[in-house]
Amino acid sequence: MDSLATETVDIGGAQNIDEVMQKVAEHKGCGTSGGSGKASCGTGAGENDLPQEIWDKVKNHPCYSEEAHHHYARMHVAVAPACNIQCNYCNRKYDCANESRPGVVSEKLTPEQASKKVLAVASTIPQMTVLGIAGPGDPLANPEKTFKTFELIAKTAPDIKLCLSTNGLALPQHVDTIAKFNVDHVTITINMVDPDIGAQIYPWIFWNRKRIFGREAAEILTEHQMRGLEMLTERGILCKVNSVMIPGINDKHLVEVNKAVKSRGAFLHNIMPLISSPEHGTVFGLNGQRGPTAQELKALQDSCEGEMNMMRHCRQCRADAVGLLGEDRSAEFTTDKIMAMEVTYDLESRQAYQAQVEIERQKVAAAKNAELNTLAGEGNEDIKILIAVATKGSGRVNEHFGHAKEFQIYELSTKGAKFIGHRRVDLYCQGGYGEEDSLETIIRAINDCTAVFVAKIGGCPKNDLVKAGIDPVDEFAFEFIEQSAITYFKRYLDKVNSGEIVHAERGDATLRQGAFITA
Amino acid sequence: MTYKIVASQCTSCSACEAECPNVAISEKNGTFVINPKKCTECIGYFDVPQCVAVCPVDDTCVIDTSLPRYQAAGGAA
C-alpha cells in the first residue's frame, strides 16, 4: 500500500466521498461500457464483456473480478461446519495450521463470534469489502447459523457484501431466504450434469432423512443444482459456478457443464484443479487420482472462454481465510484475539480508504491502456509467451522473489497482457526444507514461463533461473504489472524480429499439490 | 444399546446434532456426544439412525455395546 501513501485525495465530507467514488467509477476505464480497459478489469475474459449492472455488482469483489482482487480483500467465517453430501475430493478430518484448502478450518465460530470477527477485520483491513460463508461444510446445511450471521452483519456493517458458497443440494428450498437477506452473490459447486459422472465424484448425499448413493444421488443433486441456479438468476442474484477439474472423470465433461450453467444464467465459471495429495486422506488422494497440469487446466479454461467469462484467479482458499486473495491473515483474528479487541466500525474512514484504492486502480488501468496503444500494429499475432509476476497486490511488481508465496501468470500477446492464473509455491507445512528444494519447486511451478518479474532477486536464484531458461527481470520493480509486461513483450518481439532470439514454446508446469517433501 | 460417537474420529462438524430427533446430541469439549438416556436409535422416527446416515466419517456413530439395547414404549421402564 506504499504507493497509496504518496497520493492523497481531498475527500472532505461524506458528500465529497460519494462524488469521488462516482467520478472514479466513471473514469477508471472499467466502468464504462465498451471501454478498451474493461476486458482486463472484468473477470479475465476478453471477448465477453459483462453488462453494466453486473459489473457494478462485481467490480469490488475480489472473487468475481480479477482486476479487483489486486486491491480488495475478502473474508470467510466458518460458521457452517455440517455438510449434506460426501465428495471424493474432500476430507473434513484434516486441519494442519499451515494447510490451505477448502473444507478445513482451524476453529468454528458462532454467528455472534463471526459478526464480531467481521467488524474487527473490517476495522483493521479497510479494503475488506466481501464476507463469504463457505463452510467448512455447506452453508445451506446449516441454515440457522448462516442466516443469523448474515442478519447480524447486515445490521452492524451494512456496506459489506454478503455471499455464500454451496453444493446446491438444499439450494431451492432456501432461495427466498437468500434473497431476503440481500445475499447478492452465490457460488454453486457443479462438477457434472451427467449422473453417471456424478456417481464417480459423490459417493452419497443425505436427503430426505436418509443416505442416497451413486447415480440416484447424483441425479437428485444435479436436478437441485440446476433448479437452484435458475431460481437465483430469476431473482437477480449473481451466480458463479465452481467446478473441480478431475482428469479422466469430468475434464471433457466440464465443457457440457459450462454450457448448462451458462444457459441458466450463471455469469462466471471457475474451473479449479483437483487437489489430491495422498496426505489429505481424500478418496481421490488415496486412490491415486491425479490433478491436472497447468497447461491442461489452461486449455480447458481457454476452450470454455468463448462461451462465458472464466475466473482464473481462484486460490481455493480455506473456509476461514482473511485478506487479499493469495494471502491469509486468519491467524491475526483468532477467536481469543477478536473477543479481546475493542472494535468501532468507522464507515467513513473505510470509504475514504476505498476511494484511494479506486484512484490506484484507475492509474493501473490508464498505464496499461497507454502502453497497449504503443503495441498496436506490431505484427507477430501468433506469438504468445507467459510471464510469472511476484506481487503483494495493488497491481504492481512489488514482491521479492524469495518471499513470494505465489506467482501470478500473465499471457502476453499483441492483444496485451492477460491474467491466466497463479502458481502457488508455498509449502503446506513450513520448516526443515532447504533453499534449493524450494527453488526447484518454484522452477517447476513456472516452467512454462519465459520470464519472472520480481521487485528484487538474489544472485544464486538468478543464475539457476537463467539455466532453466527463465529470464529473471527486476527492472520493473514497483511498476504496474500490465504496463511492464507489455513493455517487456515489445522488446521480446523486437529481439525475435531482429533474429537475436528464436521464439519457442516452453514446456508444461506443475500445479502445487501439497507439501513438496524432497529428501 | 444406544449409539455413541467415537471421539477420535469426530470432526465436530455438528451435522448429527441437527438431525437427531431426540435432541440427544450435544458438544462437549470440542467433540459431540450422545446422551444414552435420550437416544432411541431413531426407532419409531426413521428407518435409519440419523447420526449414522449424516456423519461424514464412516464408523464414527456406532452402537455402544456396553449399554443395554433401547426398547420401544412398553419395554424398559
Coordinates of C-alpha atoms in Angstrom, one line a residue:
Chain A
M1 CA 0.0 0.0 0.0
D2 CA 3.1 2.2 -0.1
S3 CA 2.0 3.8 -3.3
L4 CA -1.2 5.0 -1.8
A5 CA 0.6 7.0 0.8
T6 CA 2.2 9.2 -1.8
E7 CA -1.1 10.4 -3.1
T8 CA -3.8 12.0 -1.0
V9 CA -7.2 12.8 -2.0
D10 CA -9.3 15.6 -0.6
I11 CA -12.4 13.8 0.5
G12 CA -13.9 16.3 2.8
G13 CA -17.3 15.3 4.0
A14 CA -19.5 12.3 3.1
Q15 CA -20.9 14.2 0.1
N16 CA -17.5 14.5 -1.3
I17 CA -16.6 10.9 -0.9
D18 CA -19.6 10.0 -3.0
E19 CA -18.5 12.4 -5.6
V20 CA -15.0 11.0 -5.7
M21 CA -16.3 7.4 -5.9
Q22 CA -18.7 8.3 -8.6
K23 CA -16.0 10.2 -10.6
V24 CA -13.5 7.4 -10.2
A25 CA -16.1 4.8 -11.3
E26 CA -16.8 6.9 -14.4
H27 CA -13.2 7.4 -15.3
K28 CA -11.3 4.3 -14.4
G29 CA -11.9 2.6 -17.7
C30 CA -13.6 -0.4 -16.1
G31 CA -16.9 1.2 -15.6
T32 CA -17.9 2.5 -18.9
S33 CA -19.5 0.1 -21.4
G34 CA -17.3 -1.0 -24.3
G35 CA -14.2 0.7 -22.8
S36 CA -11.0 -0.9 -24.0
G37 CA -9.8 -1.3 -20.5
K38 CA -12.8 -3.2 -19.4
A39 CA -11.9 -6.6 -20.6
S40 CA -8.9 -6.8 -18.2
C41 CA -10.9 -5.2 -15.4
G42 CA -13.6 -7.8 -15.7
T43 CA -13.2 -11.4 -15.0
G44 CA -10.3 -12.1 -17.3
A45 CA -12.4 -12.7 -20.4
G46 CA -11.5 -10.6 -23.4
E47 CA -14.4 -11.3 -25.8
N48 CA -17.3 -11.4 -23.3
D49 CA -17.8 -8.2 -21.6
L50 CA -20.1 -8.1 -18.6
P51 CA -23.3 -6.0 -18.8
Q52 CA -23.1 -2.8 -16.8
E53 CA -25.4 -3.8 -14.0
I54 CA -23.4 -7.0 -13.3
W55 CA -20.1 -5.1 -13.5
D56 CA -21.4 -2.6 -10.9
K57 CA -22.1 -5.6 -8.6
V58 CA -18.8 -7.3 -9.0
K59 CA -16.2 -4.6 -9.6
N60 CA -15.1 -4.5 -6.0
H61 CA -15.5 -8.2 -5.4
P62 CA -12.1 -9.9 -5.2
C63 CA -13.5 -13.4 -6.1
Y64 CA -15.5 -12.2 -9.1
S65 CA -13.3 -9.6 -10.7
E66 CA -9.7 -10.5 -11.5
E67 CA -8.7 -6.8 -11.5
A68 CA -10.4 -6.1 -8.2
H69 CA -8.6 -9.0 -6.5
H70 CA -5.4 -7.0 -6.6
H71 CA -7.0 -4.3 -4.5
Y72 CA -9.9 -5.7 -2.4
A73 CA -9.9 -8.3 0.3
R74 CA -12.4 -10.9 1.4
M75 CA -13.0 -12.9 4.5
H76 CA -14.8 -16.2 5.2
V77 CA -16.4 -17.0 8.5
A78 CA -16.5 -20.7 9.5
V79 CA -20.0 -20.8 10.9
A80 CA -21.3 -23.7 8.9
P81 CA -19.5 -27.0 9.7
A82 CA -22.1 -29.5 8.8
C83 CA -22.4 -30.9 5.3
N84 CA -25.1 -32.8 3.4
I85 CA -23.1 -34.5 0.7
Q86 CA -19.9 -36.5 0.5
C87 CA -17.3 -35.7 -2.2
N88 CA -14.4 -37.8 -3.2
Y89 CA -12.1 -34.8 -3.2
C90 CA -12.9 -33.6 0.3
N91 CA -11.7 -34.8 3.7
R92 CA -13.0 -32.9 6.7
K93 CA -10.8 -34.6 9.2
Y94 CA -7.6 -32.8 8.5
D95 CA -6.6 -29.5 9.8
C96 CA -2.9 -28.5 9.9
A97 CA -2.4 -24.9 10.7
N98 CA -0.4 -24.4 7.6
E99 CA -2.7 -26.3 5.4
S100 CA -4.8 -24.3 3.0
R101 CA -7.7 -25.9 1.0
P102 CA -11.4 -25.7 1.0
G103 CA -13.2 -27.8 3.7
V104 CA -10.7 -27.2 6.5
V105 CA -10.7 -24.6 9.2
S106 CA -8.8 -24.0 12.5
E107 CA -11.8 -23.1 14.6
K108 CA -15.6 -22.8 14.1
L109 CA -17.4 -19.7 15.1
T110 CA -20.9 -19.0 16.4
P111 CA -22.8 -16.3 14.5
E112 CA -22.1 -13.8 17.3
Q113 CA -18.4 -14.5 17.2
A114 CA -18.4 -14.3 13.4
S115 CA -20.1 -11.0 13.5
K116 CA -17.5 -9.6 15.9
K117 CA -14.8 -11.0 13.8
V118 CA -16.1 -9.3 10.7
L119 CA -16.1 -5.9 12.5
A120 CA -12.6 -6.5 13.8
V121 CA -11.3 -7.4 10.3
A122 CA -13.2 -4.6 8.6
S123 CA -11.6 -2.1 11.0
T124 CA -8.1 -3.4 10.5
I125 CA -8.3 -4.1 6.8
P126 CA -10.4 -1.2 5.2
Q127 CA -10.2 -2.8 1.7
M128 CA -12.1 -5.9 3.1
T129 CA -15.4 -5.5 1.2
V130 CA -16.8 -9.0 1.0
L131 CA -17.9 -11.5 3.6
G132 CA -18.5 -15.1 2.5
I133 CA -19.8 -18.1 4.2
A134 CA -18.3 -21.1 2.5
G135 CA -18.4 -23.8 5.1
P136 CA -16.3 -25.6 6.1
G137 CA -19.3 -27.7 5.4
D138 CA -22.2 -26.5 3.4
P139 CA -23.8 -23.1 4.5
L140 CA -27.3 -24.3 3.5
A141 CA -26.9 -27.5 5.6
N142 CA -26.5 -25.0 8.5
P143 CA -29.3 -22.5 7.6
E144 CA -29.9 -21.1 11.0
K145 CA -26.3 -20.3 11.7
T146 CA -25.7 -19.0 8.2
F147 CA -28.6 -16.6 8.1
K148 CA -28.2 -15.5 11.7
T149 CA -24.7 -14.4 10.8
F150 CA -25.9 -12.5 7.7
E151 CA -28.5 -10.8 9.8
L152 CA -26.0 -9.7 12.5
I153 CA -23.6 -8.4 9.9
A154 CA -26.2 -6.5 7.8
K155 CA -27.1 -4.6 11.0
T156 CA -23.6 -3.6 12.0
A157 CA -21.7 -3.4 8.7
P158 CA -24.3 -2.6 6.0
D159 CA -21.6 -1.8 3.4
I160 CA -20.2 -5.3 3.3
K161 CA -21.3 -7.5 0.5
L162 CA -22.6 -10.9 1.6
C163 CA -22.0 -14.1 -0.3
L164 CA -22.3 -17.8 0.2
S165 CA -21.0 -20.9 -1.5
T166 CA -23.0 -24.1 -1.7
N167 CA -23.1 -27.5 -3.2
G168 CA -26.7 -26.7 -4.3
L169 CA -28.5 -29.7 -2.7
A170 CA -30.5 -27.6 -0.3
L171 CA -30.5 -24.5 -2.5
P172 CA -34.1 -24.5 -4.0
Q173 CA -35.7 -24.5 -0.5
H174 CA -33.5 -21.6 0.6
V175 CA -33.5 -19.3 -2.4
D176 CA -36.2 -17.0 -1.0
T177 CA -34.3 -16.6 2.3
I178 CA -31.1 -15.8 0.4
A179 CA -33.0 -13.1 -1.5
K180 CA -34.5 -11.8 1.8
F181 CA -31.0 -11.3 3.4
N182 CA -29.7 -9.4 0.3
V183 CA -27.1 -12.0 -0.4
D184 CA -26.3 -10.9 -3.9
H185 CA -23.5 -13.4 -4.8
V186 CA -23.9 -17.1 -4.7
T187 CA -21.4 -19.7 -5.8
I188 CA -22.5 -23.2 -6.6
T189 CA -20.1 -26.0 -7.0
I190 CA -21.2 -28.0 -10.0
N191 CA -18.9 -30.8 -11.2
M192 CA -21.2 -32.6 -13.6
V193 CA -24.6 -32.6 -15.3
D194 CA -24.5 -36.3 -16.0
P195 CA -25.4 -38.5 -13.1
D196 CA -23.1 -41.3 -14.3
I197 CA -20.2 -39.0 -14.0
G198 CA -21.6 -37.7 -10.7
A199 CA -21.6 -41.2 -9.3
Q200 CA -17.8 -41.2 -9.6
I201 CA -17.4 -37.9 -7.7
Y202 CA -20.1 -38.2 -5.0
P203 CA -20.4 -41.4 -3.0
W204 CA -23.6 -40.3 -1.3
I205 CA -25.9 -37.4 -0.4
F206 CA -28.0 -37.0 2.8
W207 CA -31.5 -36.2 1.5
N208 CA -35.0 -36.7 3.0
R209 CA -33.6 -38.2 6.2
K210 CA -31.5 -40.9 4.5
R211 CA -28.3 -41.5 2.6
I212 CA -28.8 -41.9 -1.1
F213 CA -26.0 -43.4 -3.1
G214 CA -24.4 -43.5 -6.5
R215 CA -26.3 -42.5 -9.7
E216 CA -29.5 -41.8 -7.9
A217 CA -27.8 -39.4 -5.5
A218 CA -26.1 -37.6 -8.4
E219 CA -29.4 -37.3 -10.2
I220 CA -31.1 -35.5 -7.3
L221 CA -28.0 -33.3 -6.8
T222 CA -27.8 -32.2 -10.4
E223 CA -31.6 -31.5 -10.5
H224 CA -31.4 -29.3 -7.4
Q225 CA -28.3 -27.5 -8.6
M226 CA -29.8 -26.6 -12.0
R227 CA -33.2 -25.6 -10.4
G228 CA -31.4 -23.6 -7.7
L229 CA -29.3 -21.8 -10.3
E230 CA -32.4 -20.9 -12.3
M231 CA -34.2 -19.7 -9.3
L232 CA -31.3 -17.4 -8.2
T233 CA -30.8 -15.8 -11.6
E234 CA -34.6 -15.3 -11.9
R235 CA -34.3 -13.2 -8.7
G236 CA -31.4 -11.2 -10.0
I237 CA -28.9 -12.9 -7.6
L238 CA -25.5 -13.2 -9.3
C239 CA -24.2 -16.8 -9.6
K240 CA -20.8 -18.1 -10.1
V241 CA -20.2 -21.7 -10.8
N242 CA -17.2 -23.6 -9.4
S243 CA -16.1 -26.8 -11.0
V244 CA -13.3 -29.1 -9.9
M245 CA -11.4 -30.5 -12.9
I246 CA -10.7 -34.2 -12.3
P247 CA -8.7 -35.7 -15.2
G248 CA -10.3 -38.8 -16.7
I249 CA -13.6 -38.2 -14.8
N250 CA -15.1 -34.9 -15.7
D251 CA -12.4 -33.0 -17.6
K252 CA -14.0 -33.3 -21.0
H253 CA -17.5 -33.2 -19.5
L254 CA -16.9 -29.7 -18.0
V255 CA -17.4 -28.2 -21.4
E256 CA -21.0 -29.6 -21.1
V257 CA -21.3 -28.2 -17.6
N258 CA -20.2 -24.8 -18.9
K259 CA -22.9 -24.8 -21.5
A260 CA -25.6 -25.9 -19.0
V261 CA -24.7 -23.3 -16.4
K262 CA -24.3 -20.5 -18.9
S263 CA -27.8 -21.2 -20.4
R264 CA -29.3 -21.0 -16.9
G265 CA -27.8 -17.6 -16.2
A266 CA -24.5 -18.1 -14.4
F267 CA -22.3 -15.2 -15.2
L268 CA -18.9 -16.6 -14.3
H269 CA -17.3 -20.1 -14.4
N270 CA -14.4 -21.0 -12.2
I271 CA -12.7 -24.3 -13.2
M272 CA -10.3 -25.3 -10.5
P273 CA -7.7 -28.0 -10.4
L274 CA -8.3 -31.1 -8.2
I275 CA -6.2 -31.0 -5.1
S276 CA -5.5 -34.7 -4.4
S277 CA -2.4 -35.2 -2.3
P278 CA -2.4 -38.6 -0.5
E279 CA -1.6 -36.9 2.8
H280 CA -5.0 -35.2 2.8
G281 CA -6.7 -38.5 3.1
T282 CA -9.4 -37.9 0.5
V283 CA -10.7 -40.8 -1.6
F284 CA -9.1 -39.3 -4.7
G285 CA -5.9 -38.6 -2.8
L286 CA -5.7 -42.2 -1.7
N287 CA -6.7 -43.9 -4.9
G288 CA -4.0 -42.0 -6.9
Q289 CA -6.4 -39.8 -8.9
R290 CA -4.1 -37.1 -10.3
G291 CA -4.9 -33.4 -10.7
P292 CA -4.5 -31.6 -14.0
T293 CA -1.2 -29.9 -15.1
A294 CA -1.1 -26.2 -15.6
Q295 CA -1.4 -26.5 -19.3
E296 CA -4.3 -29.0 -19.1
L297 CA -6.2 -26.6 -16.9
K298 CA -5.5 -23.6 -19.1
A299 CA -6.5 -25.5 -22.2
L300 CA -9.9 -26.4 -20.6
Q301 CA -10.4 -22.8 -19.4
D302 CA -9.5 -21.4 -22.8
S303 CA -11.9 -23.8 -24.5
C304 CA -14.8 -22.6 -22.3
E305 CA -13.9 -19.0 -22.5
G306 CA -15.7 -18.3 -25.8
E307 CA -18.9 -19.5 -24.1
M308 CA -18.7 -17.3 -20.9
N309 CA -16.4 -15.5 -18.6
M310 CA -13.9 -17.6 -16.9
M311 CA -12.4 -17.0 -13.5
R312 CA -8.7 -17.8 -13.3
H313 CA -7.6 -16.2 -10.1
C314 CA -9.2 -18.5 -7.6
R315 CA -6.9 -19.5 -4.7
Q316 CA -9.1 -22.4 -3.4
C317 CA -8.9 -20.8 0.0
R318 CA -9.9 -22.1 3.4
A319 CA -13.4 -21.6 4.8
D320 CA -11.8 -19.2 7.3
A321 CA -9.4 -17.2 5.1
V322 CA -9.0 -13.5 5.7
G323 CA -7.3 -10.9 3.5
L324 CA -6.4 -10.4 -0.2
L325 CA -6.7 -13.5 -2.3
G326 CA -3.3 -15.2 -2.1
E327 CA -2.7 -14.0 1.5
D328 CA -4.2 -15.4 4.6
R329 CA -4.3 -13.3 7.7
S330 CA -6.7 -15.5 9.7
A331 CA -4.0 -16.1 12.3
E332 CA -4.3 -12.4 13.3
F333 CA -8.0 -12.9 14.0
T334 CA -8.4 -15.9 16.2
T335 CA -11.5 -16.0 18.5
D336 CA -9.4 -15.2 21.5
K337 CA -7.9 -12.2 19.9
I338 CA -11.2 -10.9 18.5
M339 CA -13.0 -11.2 21.7
A340 CA -10.3 -9.1 23.4
M341 CA -10.5 -6.4 20.7
E342 CA -12.3 -3.1 21.2
V343 CA -13.9 -2.5 17.9
T344 CA -15.6 0.6 16.5
Y345 CA -17.0 0.4 13.0
D346 CA -15.8 3.5 11.1
L347 CA -17.7 3.5 7.8
E348 CA -16.4 6.9 6.8
S349 CA -12.7 6.0 7.1
R350 CA -13.3 2.8 5.2
Q351 CA -14.9 4.7 2.4
A352 CA -12.1 7.2 2.3
Y353 CA -9.5 4.4 2.1
Q354 CA -11.5 2.7 -0.6
A355 CA -11.7 6.0 -2.6
Q356 CA -7.9 6.0 -2.6
V357 CA -7.9 2.4 -3.8
E358 CA -10.1 3.4 -6.7
I359 CA -7.6 6.1 -7.7
E360 CA -4.8 3.5 -7.7
R361 CA -7.0 1.1 -9.8
Q362 CA -7.6 3.9 -12.3
K363 CA -3.8 4.5 -12.5
V364 CA -3.2 0.8 -13.2
A365 CA -5.8 0.7 -16.0
A366 CA -4.6 4.0 -17.5
A367 CA -0.9 2.9 -17.6
K368 CA -1.9 -0.4 -19.2
N369 CA -4.0 1.2 -21.9
A370 CA -1.3 3.8 -22.7
E371 CA 1.2 1.0 -23.1
L372 CA -1.2 -1.2 -25.1
N373 CA -1.7 1.6 -27.6
T374 CA 2.0 1.5 -28.4
L375 CA 1.8 -2.2 -29.1
A376 CA -0.8 -1.9 -31.9
G377 CA 0.2 -2.8 -35.3
E378 CA 3.3 -4.8 -34.3
G379 CA 2.5 -7.9 -36.3
N380 CA 3.6 -11.3 -34.8
E381 CA 0.0 -12.2 -33.9
D382 CA 0.9 -15.8 -33.4
I383 CA 3.5 -15.2 -30.7
K384 CA 2.3 -15.8 -27.1
I385 CA 4.5 -16.0 -24.0
L386 CA 3.8 -16.5 -20.3
I387 CA 5.4 -14.5 -17.6
A388 CA 5.3 -15.0 -13.8
V389 CA 5.0 -12.0 -11.5
A390 CA 5.8 -11.7 -7.8
T391 CA 3.3 -9.2 -6.3
K392 CA 1.8 -8.3 -3.0
G393 CA -1.2 -6.6 -4.6
S394 CA -2.2 -3.2 -5.9
G395 CA -1.4 -4.4 -9.4
R396 CA 2.3 -3.8 -9.1
V397 CA 5.5 -5.9 -9.3
N398 CA 6.3 -5.4 -5.6
E399 CA 7.4 -8.7 -4.1
H400 CA 10.9 -10.1 -3.6
F401 CA 11.5 -13.4 -5.4
G402 CA 12.4 -15.2 -2.3
H403 CA 9.4 -14.0 -0.3
A404 CA 6.8 -14.9 -2.9
K405 CA 4.3 -17.5 -1.9
E406 CA 2.8 -17.5 -5.3
F407 CA 3.4 -16.1 -8.8
Q408 CA 0.7 -14.5 -10.9
I409 CA 0.8 -15.7 -14.5
Y410 CA 0.1 -13.4 -17.5
E411 CA -0.1 -14.4 -21.1
L412 CA 1.4 -11.8 -23.4
S413 CA 0.5 -11.3 -27.0
T414 CA -0.1 -8.5 -29.4
K415 CA -3.6 -8.2 -27.8
G416 CA -1.9 -7.2 -24.5
A417 CA -1.3 -8.8 -21.1
K418 CA -4.0 -11.3 -19.9
F419 CA -4.1 -12.7 -16.5
I420 CA -4.4 -16.5 -16.8
G421 CA -3.8 -17.8 -13.3
H422 CA -1.4 -18.1 -10.4
R423 CA 1.0 -20.7 -9.2
R424 CA 1.4 -21.4 -5.5
V425 CA 4.9 -22.1 -4.4
D426 CA 4.4 -22.1 -0.6
L427 CA 4.8 -25.2 1.4
Y428 CA 2.0 -26.8 3.3
C429 CA 4.0 -27.3 6.4
Q430 CA 6.9 -25.0 6.9
G431 CA 10.2 -25.9 8.3
G432 CA 13.2 -28.0 7.5
Y433 CA 13.4 -27.6 3.8
G434 CA 16.5 -26.2 2.2
E435 CA 16.6 -23.2 -0.1
E436 CA 17.5 -25.4 -3.0
D437 CA 14.4 -27.5 -2.7
S438 CA 12.1 -24.5 -2.7
L439 CA 13.9 -23.1 -5.8
E440 CA 13.4 -26.3 -7.6
T441 CA 9.7 -26.2 -6.6
I442 CA 9.4 -22.6 -8.0
I443 CA 11.1 -23.5 -11.3
R444 CA 8.7 -26.5 -11.7
A445 CA 5.8 -24.2 -10.9
I446 CA 6.7 -21.6 -13.5
N447 CA 8.5 -23.8 -16.0
D448 CA 6.1 -22.7 -18.8
C449 CA 7.1 -19.0 -18.3
T450 CA 9.6 -17.1 -20.4
A451 CA 10.3 -14.6 -17.6
V452 CA 9.7 -13.9 -14.0
F453 CA 9.1 -10.3 -12.8
V454 CA 10.3 -9.5 -9.3
A455 CA 11.0 -6.5 -7.1
K456 CA 14.3 -8.0 -6.1
I457 CA 16.2 -11.2 -6.6
G458 CA 19.5 -12.7 -5.2
G459 CA 22.4 -13.7 -7.4
C460 CA 22.1 -17.5 -6.9
P461 CA 18.4 -18.0 -7.8
K462 CA 19.0 -15.6 -10.7
N463 CA 21.6 -17.9 -12.2
D464 CA 19.5 -21.0 -11.6
L465 CA 16.5 -19.4 -13.4
V466 CA 18.7 -18.4 -16.3
K467 CA 19.9 -22.0 -16.5
A468 CA 16.3 -23.2 -16.5
G469 CA 15.6 -20.8 -19.4
I470 CA 13.5 -18.4 -17.4
D471 CA 14.5 -14.7 -17.6
P472 CA 14.7 -13.1 -14.2
V473 CA 13.5 -9.5 -14.6
D474 CA 13.9 -6.9 -11.7
E475 CA 14.0 -3.7 -13.7
F476 CA 10.2 -3.2 -13.3
A477 CA 10.4 -3.2 -9.5
F478 CA 7.3 -1.5 -8.1
E479 CA 6.0 -0.6 -11.5
F480 CA 2.5 -1.6 -12.7
I481 CA 2.3 -5.2 -13.8
E482 CA 0.5 -5.0 -17.1
Q483 CA 2.3 -1.9 -18.3
S484 CA 5.6 -3.5 -17.6
A485 CA 4.6 -6.8 -19.2
I486 CA 3.6 -5.1 -22.4
T487 CA 7.0 -3.2 -22.4
Y488 CA 8.8 -6.5 -21.9
F489 CA 6.8 -8.1 -24.7
K490 CA 7.5 -5.4 -27.2
R491 CA 11.2 -5.9 -26.6
Y492 CA 10.8 -9.6 -26.9
L493 CA 9.2 -9.2 -30.3
D494 CA 11.9 -6.8 -31.4
K495 CA 14.5 -9.4 -30.5
V496 CA 12.6 -12.1 -32.3
N497 CA 12.2 -9.9 -35.4
S498 CA 15.9 -9.0 -35.4
G499 CA 16.9 -12.6 -35.1
E500 CA 18.6 -12.2 -31.7
I501 CA 16.4 -14.8 -30.2
V502 CA 14.2 -17.6 -31.6
H503 CA 10.6 -17.8 -30.2
A504 CA 9.9 -21.3 -28.9
E505 CA 7.0 -22.8 -26.9
R506 CA 8.0 -23.7 -23.4
G507 CA 7.0 -26.9 -21.6
D508 CA 4.3 -27.6 -19.1
A509 CA 4.3 -26.7 -15.4
T510 CA 3.3 -28.4 -12.2
L511 CA 0.4 -27.2 -10.1
R512 CA 1.1 -27.3 -6.4
Q513 CA -0.4 -30.4 -5.0
G514 CA 0.8 -30.4 -1.4
A515 CA 3.9 -30.4 0.6
F516 CA 6.9 -30.9 -1.7
I517 CA 9.0 -33.0 0.5
T518 CA 12.1 -33.8 -1.4
A519 CA 14.5 -35.8 0.7
Chain B
M1 CA -27.8 -50.4 23.3
T2 CA -27.8 -46.8 22.1
Y3 CA -25.4 -45.1 19.7
K4 CA -22.2 -43.4 20.7
I5 CA -19.7 -41.2 18.9
V6 CA -16.1 -42.3 18.6
A7 CA -14.4 -39.1 19.8
S8 CA -11.1 -39.7 18.0
Q9 CA -12.9 -39.8 14.7
C10 CA -15.4 -37.0 15.2
T11 CA -14.7 -33.9 13.1
S12 CA -17.0 -31.8 15.2
C13 CA -19.0 -30.9 12.1
S14 CA -22.2 -30.8 14.1
A15 CA -24.3 -32.4 11.3
C16 CA -25.6 -35.1 13.7
E17 CA -26.8 -32.6 16.3
A18 CA -29.4 -31.0 14.0
E19 CA -30.7 -34.3 12.7
C20 CA -31.2 -36.1 16.0
P21 CA -35.0 -36.4 16.6
N22 CA -34.4 -36.8 20.4
V23 CA -32.1 -33.8 20.9
A24 CA -29.7 -36.4 22.4
I25 CA -26.5 -35.0 20.8
S26 CA -24.5 -32.0 22.2
E27 CA -21.0 -30.7 22.0
K28 CA -18.7 -31.4 24.9
N29 CA -15.1 -30.3 24.9
G30 CA -14.8 -29.9 21.2
T31 CA -16.5 -33.1 20.1
F32 CA -20.0 -34.3 20.1
V33 CA -21.5 -36.8 22.5
I34 CA -24.8 -38.8 22.5
N35 CA -26.8 -38.8 25.7
P36 CA -27.6 -42.6 26.1
K37 CA -30.7 -41.7 28.2
K38 CA -32.2 -39.9 25.3
C39 CA -31.0 -42.0 22.3
T40 CA -33.7 -44.2 20.8
E41 CA -31.7 -45.5 17.9
C42 CA -34.3 -43.4 15.9
I43 CA -36.7 -46.3 16.3
G44 CA -40.2 -45.0 15.7
Y45 CA -38.9 -42.0 13.9
F46 CA -36.8 -43.0 10.9
D47 CA -35.7 -46.2 9.1
V48 CA -32.0 -45.4 9.7
P49 CA -30.3 -43.8 12.7
Q50 CA -29.9 -40.1 11.6
C51 CA -26.5 -39.6 13.1
V52 CA -25.1 -42.6 11.3
A53 CA -26.6 -41.5 8.0
V54 CA -25.4 -37.9 8.1
C55 CA -21.9 -38.4 9.6
P56 CA -19.1 -37.7 7.1
V57 CA -16.7 -40.2 8.7
D58 CA -17.8 -43.8 8.4
D59 CA -17.9 -45.9 11.7
T60 CA -17.9 -42.8 13.9
C61 CA -21.5 -43.1 15.1
V62 CA -21.7 -46.7 16.3
I63 CA -23.7 -48.9 18.7
D64 CA -22.5 -48.7 22.2
T65 CA -22.3 -52.4 23.2
S66 CA -21.6 -51.6 26.8
L67 CA -25.2 -50.4 27.3
P68 CA -28.5 -52.3 27.1
R69 CA -30.4 -52.2 23.9
Y70 CA -33.0 -49.5 23.5
Q71 CA -36.6 -50.7 23.8
A72 CA -39.6 -49.0 22.4
A73 CA -42.5 -48.0 24.5
G74 CA -43.7 -50.7 26.8
G75 CA -40.2 -52.2 27.1
A76 CA -37.7 -50.9 29.6
A77 CA -39.2 -48.8 32.5

